mmCIF file of N, CA and C in Angstrom:
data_model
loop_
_atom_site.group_PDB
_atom_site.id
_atom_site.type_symbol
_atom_site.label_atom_id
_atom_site.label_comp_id
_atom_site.label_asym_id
_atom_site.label_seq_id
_atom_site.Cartn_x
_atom_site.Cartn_y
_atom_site.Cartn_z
ATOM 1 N N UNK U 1 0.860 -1.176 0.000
ATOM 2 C CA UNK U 1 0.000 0.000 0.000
ATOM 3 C C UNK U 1 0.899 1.230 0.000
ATOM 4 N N UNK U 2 0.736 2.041 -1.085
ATOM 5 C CA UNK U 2 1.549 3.485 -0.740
ATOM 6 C C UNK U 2 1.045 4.231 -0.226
ATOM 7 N N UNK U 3 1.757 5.401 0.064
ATOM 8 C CA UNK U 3 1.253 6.186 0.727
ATOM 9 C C UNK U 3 0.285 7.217 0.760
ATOM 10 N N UNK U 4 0.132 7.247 -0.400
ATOM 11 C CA UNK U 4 -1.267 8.200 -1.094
ATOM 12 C C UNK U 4 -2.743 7.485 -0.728
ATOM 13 N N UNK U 5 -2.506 6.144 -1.008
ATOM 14 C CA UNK U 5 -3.573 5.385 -0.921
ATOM 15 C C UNK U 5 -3.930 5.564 0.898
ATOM 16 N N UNK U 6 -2.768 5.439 1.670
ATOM 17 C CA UNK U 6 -3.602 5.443 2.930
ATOM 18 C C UNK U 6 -3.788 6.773 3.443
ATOM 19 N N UNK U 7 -3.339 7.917 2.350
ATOM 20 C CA UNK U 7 -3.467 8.834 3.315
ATOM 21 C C UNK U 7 -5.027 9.582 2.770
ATOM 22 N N UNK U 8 -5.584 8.647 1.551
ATOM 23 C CA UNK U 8 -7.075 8.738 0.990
ATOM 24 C C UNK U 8 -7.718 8.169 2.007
ATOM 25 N N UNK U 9 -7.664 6.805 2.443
ATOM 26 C CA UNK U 9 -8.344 6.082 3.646
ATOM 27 C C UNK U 9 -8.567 6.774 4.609
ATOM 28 N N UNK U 10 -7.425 7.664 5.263
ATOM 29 C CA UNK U 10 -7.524 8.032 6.305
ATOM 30 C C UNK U 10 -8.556 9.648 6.248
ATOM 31 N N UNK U 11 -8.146 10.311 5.162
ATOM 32 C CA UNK U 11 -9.344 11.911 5.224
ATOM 33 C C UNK U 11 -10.530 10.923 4.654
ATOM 34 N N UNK U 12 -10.648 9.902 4.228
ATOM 35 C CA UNK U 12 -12.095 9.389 4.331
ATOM 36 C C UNK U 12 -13.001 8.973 5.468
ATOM 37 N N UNK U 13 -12.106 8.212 6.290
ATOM 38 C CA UNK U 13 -11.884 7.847 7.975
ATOM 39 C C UNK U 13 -12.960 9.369 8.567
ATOM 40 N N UNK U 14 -11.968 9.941 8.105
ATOM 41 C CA UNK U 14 -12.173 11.328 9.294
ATOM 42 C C UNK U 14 -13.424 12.401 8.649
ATOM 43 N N UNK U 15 -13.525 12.036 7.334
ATOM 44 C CA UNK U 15 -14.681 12.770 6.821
ATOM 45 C C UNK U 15 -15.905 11.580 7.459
ATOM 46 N N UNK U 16 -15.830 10.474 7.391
ATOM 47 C CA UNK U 16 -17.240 9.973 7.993
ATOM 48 C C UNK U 16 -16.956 9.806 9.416
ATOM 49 N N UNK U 17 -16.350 10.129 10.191
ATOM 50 C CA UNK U 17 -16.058 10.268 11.685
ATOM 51 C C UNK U 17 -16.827 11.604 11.834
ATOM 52 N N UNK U 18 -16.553 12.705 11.362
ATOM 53 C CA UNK U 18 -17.107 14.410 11.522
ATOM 54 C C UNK U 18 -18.348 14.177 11.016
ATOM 55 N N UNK U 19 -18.625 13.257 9.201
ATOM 56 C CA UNK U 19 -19.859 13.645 9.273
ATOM 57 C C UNK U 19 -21.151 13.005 10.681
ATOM 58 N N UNK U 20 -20.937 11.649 10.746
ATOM 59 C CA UNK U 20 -21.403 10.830 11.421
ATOM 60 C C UNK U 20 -21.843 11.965 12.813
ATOM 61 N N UNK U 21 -20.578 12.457 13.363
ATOM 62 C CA UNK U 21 -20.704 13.121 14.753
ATOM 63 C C UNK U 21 -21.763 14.035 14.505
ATOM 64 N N UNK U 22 -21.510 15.280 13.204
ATOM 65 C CA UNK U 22 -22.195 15.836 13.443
ATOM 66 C C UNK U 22 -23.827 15.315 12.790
ATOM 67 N N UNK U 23 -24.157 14.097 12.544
ATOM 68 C CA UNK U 23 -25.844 14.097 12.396
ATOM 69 C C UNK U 23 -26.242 13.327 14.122
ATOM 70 N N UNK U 24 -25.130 12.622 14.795
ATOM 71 C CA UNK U 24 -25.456 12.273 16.453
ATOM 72 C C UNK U 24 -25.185 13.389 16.779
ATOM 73 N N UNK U 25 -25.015 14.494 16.700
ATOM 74 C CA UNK U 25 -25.074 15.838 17.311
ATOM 75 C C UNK U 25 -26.237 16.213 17.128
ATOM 76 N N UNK U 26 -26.791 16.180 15.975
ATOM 77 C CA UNK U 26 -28.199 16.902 15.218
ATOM 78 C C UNK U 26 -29.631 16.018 16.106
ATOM 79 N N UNK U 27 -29.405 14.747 15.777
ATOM 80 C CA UNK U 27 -30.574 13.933 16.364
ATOM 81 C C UNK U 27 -30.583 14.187 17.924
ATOM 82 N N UNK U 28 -29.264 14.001 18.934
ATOM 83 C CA UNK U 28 -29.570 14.383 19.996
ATOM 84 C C UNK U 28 -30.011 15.694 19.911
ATOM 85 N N UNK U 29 -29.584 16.929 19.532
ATOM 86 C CA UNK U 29 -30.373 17.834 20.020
ATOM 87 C C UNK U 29 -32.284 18.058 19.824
ATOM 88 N N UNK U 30 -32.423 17.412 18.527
ATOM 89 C CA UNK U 30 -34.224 17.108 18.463
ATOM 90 C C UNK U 30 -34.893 16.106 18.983
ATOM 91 N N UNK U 31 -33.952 15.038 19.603
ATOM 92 C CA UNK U 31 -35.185 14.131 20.102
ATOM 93 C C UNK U 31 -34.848 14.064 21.834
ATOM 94 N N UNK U 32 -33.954 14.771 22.367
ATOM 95 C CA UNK U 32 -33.055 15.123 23.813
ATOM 96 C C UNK U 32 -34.431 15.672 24.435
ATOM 97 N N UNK U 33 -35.304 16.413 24.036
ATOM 98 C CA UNK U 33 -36.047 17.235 24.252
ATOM 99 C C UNK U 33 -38.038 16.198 24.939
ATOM 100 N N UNK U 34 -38.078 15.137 23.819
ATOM 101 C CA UNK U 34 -39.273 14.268 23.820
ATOM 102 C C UNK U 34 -39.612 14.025 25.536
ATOM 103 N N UNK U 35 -40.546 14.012 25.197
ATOM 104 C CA UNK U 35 -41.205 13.240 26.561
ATOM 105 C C UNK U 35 -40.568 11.563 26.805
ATOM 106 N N UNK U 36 -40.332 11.585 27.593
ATOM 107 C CA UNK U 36 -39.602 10.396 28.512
ATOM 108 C C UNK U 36 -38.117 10.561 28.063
ATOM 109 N N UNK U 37 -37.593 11.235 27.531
ATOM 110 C CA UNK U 37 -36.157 11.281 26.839
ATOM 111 C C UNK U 37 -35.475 12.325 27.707
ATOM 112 N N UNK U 38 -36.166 13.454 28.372
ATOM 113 C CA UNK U 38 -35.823 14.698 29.123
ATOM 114 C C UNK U 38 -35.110 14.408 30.366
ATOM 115 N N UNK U 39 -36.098 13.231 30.882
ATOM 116 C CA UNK U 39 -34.930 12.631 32.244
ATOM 117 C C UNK U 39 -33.582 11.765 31.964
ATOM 118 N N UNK U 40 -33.176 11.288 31.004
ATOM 119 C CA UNK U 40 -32.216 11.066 30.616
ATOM 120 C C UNK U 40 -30.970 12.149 30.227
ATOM 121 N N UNK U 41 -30.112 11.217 30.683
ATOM 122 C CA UNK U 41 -28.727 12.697 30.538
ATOM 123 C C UNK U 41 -28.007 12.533 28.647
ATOM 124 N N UNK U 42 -27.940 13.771 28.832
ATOM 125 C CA UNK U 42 -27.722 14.152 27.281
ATOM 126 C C UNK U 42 -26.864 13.504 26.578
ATOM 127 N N UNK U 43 -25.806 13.099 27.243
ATOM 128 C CA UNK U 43 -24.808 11.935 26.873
ATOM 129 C C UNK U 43 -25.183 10.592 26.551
ATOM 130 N N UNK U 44 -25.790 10.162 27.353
ATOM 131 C CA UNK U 44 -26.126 8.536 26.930
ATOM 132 C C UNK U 44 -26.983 8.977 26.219
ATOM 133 N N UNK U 45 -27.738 9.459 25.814
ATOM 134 C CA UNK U 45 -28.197 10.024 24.626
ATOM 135 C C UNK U 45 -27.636 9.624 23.205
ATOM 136 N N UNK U 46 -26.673 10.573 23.261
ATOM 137 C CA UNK U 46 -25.966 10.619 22.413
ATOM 138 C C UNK U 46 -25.457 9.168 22.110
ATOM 139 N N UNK U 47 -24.587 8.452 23.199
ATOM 140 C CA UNK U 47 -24.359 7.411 22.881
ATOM 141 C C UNK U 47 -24.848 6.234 22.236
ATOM 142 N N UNK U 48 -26.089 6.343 22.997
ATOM 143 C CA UNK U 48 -26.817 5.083 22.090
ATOM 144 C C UNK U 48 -26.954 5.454 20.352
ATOM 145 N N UNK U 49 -27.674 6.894 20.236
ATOM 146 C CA UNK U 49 -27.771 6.887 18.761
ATOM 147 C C UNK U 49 -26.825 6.761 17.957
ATOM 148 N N UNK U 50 -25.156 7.137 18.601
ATOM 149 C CA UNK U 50 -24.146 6.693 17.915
ATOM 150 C C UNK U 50 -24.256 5.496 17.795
ATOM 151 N N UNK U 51 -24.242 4.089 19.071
ATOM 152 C CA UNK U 51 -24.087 3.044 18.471
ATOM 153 C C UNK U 51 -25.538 2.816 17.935
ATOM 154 N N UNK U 52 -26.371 2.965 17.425
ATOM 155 C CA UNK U 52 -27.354 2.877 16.381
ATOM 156 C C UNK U 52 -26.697 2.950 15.309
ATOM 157 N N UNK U 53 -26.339 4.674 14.898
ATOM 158 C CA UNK U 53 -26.145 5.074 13.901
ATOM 159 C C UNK U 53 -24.777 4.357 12.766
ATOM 160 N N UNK U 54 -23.837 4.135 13.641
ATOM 161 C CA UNK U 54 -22.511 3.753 13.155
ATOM 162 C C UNK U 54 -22.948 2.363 12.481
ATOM 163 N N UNK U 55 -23.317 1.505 13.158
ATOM 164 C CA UNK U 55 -23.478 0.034 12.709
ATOM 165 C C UNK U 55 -24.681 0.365 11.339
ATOM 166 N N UNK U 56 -25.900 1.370 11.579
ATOM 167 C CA UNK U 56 -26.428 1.365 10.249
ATOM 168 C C UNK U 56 -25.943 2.067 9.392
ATOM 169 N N UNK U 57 -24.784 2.610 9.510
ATOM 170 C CA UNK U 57 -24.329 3.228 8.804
ATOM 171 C C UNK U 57 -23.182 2.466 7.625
ATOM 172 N N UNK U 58 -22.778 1.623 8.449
ATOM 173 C CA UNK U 58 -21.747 0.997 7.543
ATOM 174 C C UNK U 58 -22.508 -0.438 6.644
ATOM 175 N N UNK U 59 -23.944 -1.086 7.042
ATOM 176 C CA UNK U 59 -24.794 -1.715 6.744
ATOM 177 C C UNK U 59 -25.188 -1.154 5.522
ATOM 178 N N UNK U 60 -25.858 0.233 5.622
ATOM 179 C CA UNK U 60 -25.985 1.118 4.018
ATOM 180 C C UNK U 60 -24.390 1.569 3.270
ATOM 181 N N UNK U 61 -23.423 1.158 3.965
ATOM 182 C CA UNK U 61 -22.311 1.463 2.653
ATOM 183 C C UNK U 61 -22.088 -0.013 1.765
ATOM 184 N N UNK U 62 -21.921 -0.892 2.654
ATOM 185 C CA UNK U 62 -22.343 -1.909 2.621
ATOM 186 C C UNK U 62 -22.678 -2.498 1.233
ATOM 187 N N UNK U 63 -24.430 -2.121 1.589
ATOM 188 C CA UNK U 63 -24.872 -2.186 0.354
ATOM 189 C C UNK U 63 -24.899 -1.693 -1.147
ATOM 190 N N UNK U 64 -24.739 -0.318 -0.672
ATOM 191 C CA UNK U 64 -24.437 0.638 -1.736
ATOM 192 C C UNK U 64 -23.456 0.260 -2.496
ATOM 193 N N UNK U 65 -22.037 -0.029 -1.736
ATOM 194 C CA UNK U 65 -21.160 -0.753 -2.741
ATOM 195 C C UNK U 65 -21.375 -2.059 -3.191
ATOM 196 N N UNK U 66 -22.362 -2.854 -2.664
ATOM 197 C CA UNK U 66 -22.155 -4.038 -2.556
ATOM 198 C C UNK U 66 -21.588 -5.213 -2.326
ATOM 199 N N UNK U 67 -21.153 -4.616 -0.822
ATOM 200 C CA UNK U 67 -19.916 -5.916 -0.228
ATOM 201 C C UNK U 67 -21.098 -6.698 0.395
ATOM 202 N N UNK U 68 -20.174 -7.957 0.707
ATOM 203 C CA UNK U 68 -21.072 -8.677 1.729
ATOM 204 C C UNK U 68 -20.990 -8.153 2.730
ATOM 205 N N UNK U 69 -21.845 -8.418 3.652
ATOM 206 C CA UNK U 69 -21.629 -7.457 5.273
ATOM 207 C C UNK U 69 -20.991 -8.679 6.017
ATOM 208 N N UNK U 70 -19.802 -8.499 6.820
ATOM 209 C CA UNK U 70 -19.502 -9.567 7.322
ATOM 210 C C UNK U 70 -19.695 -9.048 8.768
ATOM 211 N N UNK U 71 -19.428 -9.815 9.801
ATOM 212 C CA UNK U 71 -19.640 -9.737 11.451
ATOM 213 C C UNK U 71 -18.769 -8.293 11.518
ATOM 214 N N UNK U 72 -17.192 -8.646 10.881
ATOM 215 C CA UNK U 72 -16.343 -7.725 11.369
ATOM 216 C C UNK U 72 -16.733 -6.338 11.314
ATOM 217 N N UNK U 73 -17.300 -6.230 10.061
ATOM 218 C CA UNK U 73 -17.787 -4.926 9.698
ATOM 219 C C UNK U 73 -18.974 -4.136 11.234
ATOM 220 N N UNK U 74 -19.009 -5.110 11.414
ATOM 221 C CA UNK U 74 -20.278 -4.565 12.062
ATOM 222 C C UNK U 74 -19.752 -4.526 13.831
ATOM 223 N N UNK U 75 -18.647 -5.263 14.151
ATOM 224 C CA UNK U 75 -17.737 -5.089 15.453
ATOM 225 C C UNK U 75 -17.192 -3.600 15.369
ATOM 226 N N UNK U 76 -16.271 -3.413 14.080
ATOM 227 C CA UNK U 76 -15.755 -2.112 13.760
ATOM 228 C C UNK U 76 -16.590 -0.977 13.575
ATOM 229 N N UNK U 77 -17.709 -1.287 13.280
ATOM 230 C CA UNK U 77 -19.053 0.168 13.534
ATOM 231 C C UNK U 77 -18.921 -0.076 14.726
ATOM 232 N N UNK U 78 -19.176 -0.745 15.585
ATOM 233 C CA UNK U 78 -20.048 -0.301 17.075
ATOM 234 C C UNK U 78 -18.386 0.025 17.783
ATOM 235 N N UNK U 79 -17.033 -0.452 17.695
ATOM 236 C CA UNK U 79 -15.908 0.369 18.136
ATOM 237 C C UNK U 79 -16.180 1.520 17.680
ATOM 238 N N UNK U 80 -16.202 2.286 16.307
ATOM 239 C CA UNK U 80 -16.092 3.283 15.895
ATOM 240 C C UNK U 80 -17.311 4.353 16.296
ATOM 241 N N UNK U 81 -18.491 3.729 16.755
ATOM 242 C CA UNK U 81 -19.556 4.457 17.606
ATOM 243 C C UNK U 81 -18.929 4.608 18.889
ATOM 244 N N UNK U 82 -17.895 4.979 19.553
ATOM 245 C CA UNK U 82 -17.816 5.488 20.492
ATOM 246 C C UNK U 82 -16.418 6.613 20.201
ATOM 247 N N UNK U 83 -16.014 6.410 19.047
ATOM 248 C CA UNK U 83 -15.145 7.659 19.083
ATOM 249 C C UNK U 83 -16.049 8.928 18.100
ATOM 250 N N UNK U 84 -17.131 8.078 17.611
ATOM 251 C CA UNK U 84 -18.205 9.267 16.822
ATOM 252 C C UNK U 84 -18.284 9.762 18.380
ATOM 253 N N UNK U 85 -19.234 9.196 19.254
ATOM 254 C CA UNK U 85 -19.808 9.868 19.960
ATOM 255 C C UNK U 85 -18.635 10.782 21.053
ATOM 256 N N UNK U 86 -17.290 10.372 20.936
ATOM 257 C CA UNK U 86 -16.489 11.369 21.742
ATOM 258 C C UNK U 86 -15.994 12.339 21.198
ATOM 259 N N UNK U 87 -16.398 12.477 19.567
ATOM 260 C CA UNK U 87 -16.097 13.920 18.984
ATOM 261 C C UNK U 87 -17.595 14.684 18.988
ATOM 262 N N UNK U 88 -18.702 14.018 19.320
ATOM 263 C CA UNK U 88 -20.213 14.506 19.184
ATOM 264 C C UNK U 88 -20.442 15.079 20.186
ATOM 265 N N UNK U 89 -19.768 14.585 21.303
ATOM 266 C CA UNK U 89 -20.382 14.820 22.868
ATOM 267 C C UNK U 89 -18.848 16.057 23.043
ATOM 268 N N UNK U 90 -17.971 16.486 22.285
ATOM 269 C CA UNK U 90 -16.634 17.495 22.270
ATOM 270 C C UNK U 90 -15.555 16.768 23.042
ATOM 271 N N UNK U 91 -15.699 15.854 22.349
ATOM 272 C CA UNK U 91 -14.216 14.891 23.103
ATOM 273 C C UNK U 91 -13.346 15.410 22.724
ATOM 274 N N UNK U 92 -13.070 15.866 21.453
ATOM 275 C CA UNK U 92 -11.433 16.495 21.048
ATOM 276 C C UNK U 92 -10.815 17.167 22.345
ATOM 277 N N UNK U 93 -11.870 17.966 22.789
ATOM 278 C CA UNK U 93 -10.924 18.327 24.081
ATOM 279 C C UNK U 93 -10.691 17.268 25.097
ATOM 280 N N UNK U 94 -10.960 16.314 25.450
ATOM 281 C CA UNK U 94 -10.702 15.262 26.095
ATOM 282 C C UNK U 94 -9.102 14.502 25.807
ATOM 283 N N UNK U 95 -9.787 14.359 24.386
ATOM 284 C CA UNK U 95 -8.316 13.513 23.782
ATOM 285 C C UNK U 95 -7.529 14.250 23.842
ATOM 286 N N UNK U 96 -6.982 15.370 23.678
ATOM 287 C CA UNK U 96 -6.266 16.691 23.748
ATOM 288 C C UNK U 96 -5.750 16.739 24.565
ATOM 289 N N UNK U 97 -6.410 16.848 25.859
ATOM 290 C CA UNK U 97 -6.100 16.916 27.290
ATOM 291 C C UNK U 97 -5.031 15.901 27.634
ATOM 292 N N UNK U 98 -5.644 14.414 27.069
ATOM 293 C CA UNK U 98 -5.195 12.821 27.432
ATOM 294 C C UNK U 98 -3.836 13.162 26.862
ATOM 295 N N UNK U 99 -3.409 13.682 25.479
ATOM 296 C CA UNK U 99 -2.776 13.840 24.602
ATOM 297 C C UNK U 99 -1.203 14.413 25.066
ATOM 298 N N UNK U 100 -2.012 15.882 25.686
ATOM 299 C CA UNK U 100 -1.007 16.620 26.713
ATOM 300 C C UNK U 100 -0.585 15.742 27.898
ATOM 301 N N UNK U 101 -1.116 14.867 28.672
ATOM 302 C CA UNK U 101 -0.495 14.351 29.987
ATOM 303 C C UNK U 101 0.710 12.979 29.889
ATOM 304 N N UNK U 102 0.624 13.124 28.615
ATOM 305 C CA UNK U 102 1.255 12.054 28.093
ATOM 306 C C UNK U 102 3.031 12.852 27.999
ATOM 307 N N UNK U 103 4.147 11.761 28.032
ATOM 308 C CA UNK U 103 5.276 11.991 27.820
ATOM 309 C C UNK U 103 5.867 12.482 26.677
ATOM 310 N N UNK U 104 5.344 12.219 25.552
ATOM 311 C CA UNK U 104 5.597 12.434 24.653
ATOM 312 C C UNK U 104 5.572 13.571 24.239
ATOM 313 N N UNK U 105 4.783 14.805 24.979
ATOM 314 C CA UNK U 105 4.870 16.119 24.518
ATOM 315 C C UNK U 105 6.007 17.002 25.418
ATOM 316 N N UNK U 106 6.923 16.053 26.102
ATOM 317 C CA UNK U 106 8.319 16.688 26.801
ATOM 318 C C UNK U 106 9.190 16.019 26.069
ATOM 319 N N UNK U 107 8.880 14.799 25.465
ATOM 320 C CA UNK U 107 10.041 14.533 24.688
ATOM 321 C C UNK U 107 10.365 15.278 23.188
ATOM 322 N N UNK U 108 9.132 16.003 22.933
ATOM 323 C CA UNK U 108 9.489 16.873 21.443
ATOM 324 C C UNK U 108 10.239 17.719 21.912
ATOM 325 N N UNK U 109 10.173 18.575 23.466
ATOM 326 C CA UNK U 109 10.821 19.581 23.777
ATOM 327 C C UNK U 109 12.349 19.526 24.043
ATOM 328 N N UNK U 110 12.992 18.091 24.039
ATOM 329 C CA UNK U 110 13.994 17.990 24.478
ATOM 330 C C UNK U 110 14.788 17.708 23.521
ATOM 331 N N UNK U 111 14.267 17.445 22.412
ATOM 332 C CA UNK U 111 15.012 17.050 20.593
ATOM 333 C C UNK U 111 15.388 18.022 20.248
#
């Protein structure tokens, strides 16, 4: 694999990571609101429709291209429904944070 090729994979990665977040951004904020949904906290919210959304999401690419859907596909949506939902719910600052406490940002300083 060269390197062009994965570095297509990867802004594809991250274009359906952003888009994904932001429609579990969109749905929690219109259905957050419903009757019996209000006592629930806004987060697990979010979460579940991510893992909804991710697994049907890769089910309709799925098809569209016409792969077979295998199990894996569908393990790797519901992993990947929880880093949708930690850029949906503003994880970047989380990971960021995690990012900074880590060693590795004293070892750039010392090169």
């Amino acid at each position: 694999m060269n390197t062009e090729l994965l570095m297509q994979y990867v802004t594809f990665a991250l274009i359906a990571i952003g888009a994904l977040a932001f429609l579990v951004s969109v749905i929690t904020q219109v259905i957050k609101e419903m009757p019996g949904l209000n006592n629930i906290q806004t987060n697990a919210v979010a979460l579940i429709i991510s893992l909804i959304l991710c697994p049907l999401a890769a089910v309709i690419l799925c098809i569209y291209l016409q792969i077979v859907i295998a199990w894996y596909y569908i393990v790797a949506a519901v992993i990947a429904a929880f880093i949708v939902y930690l850029v949906a719910t503003g994880g970047w600052e989380k990971v960021s944070e995690m990012w900074k406490r880590t060693k590795y940002k004293n070892q750039n300083k010392t090169e």
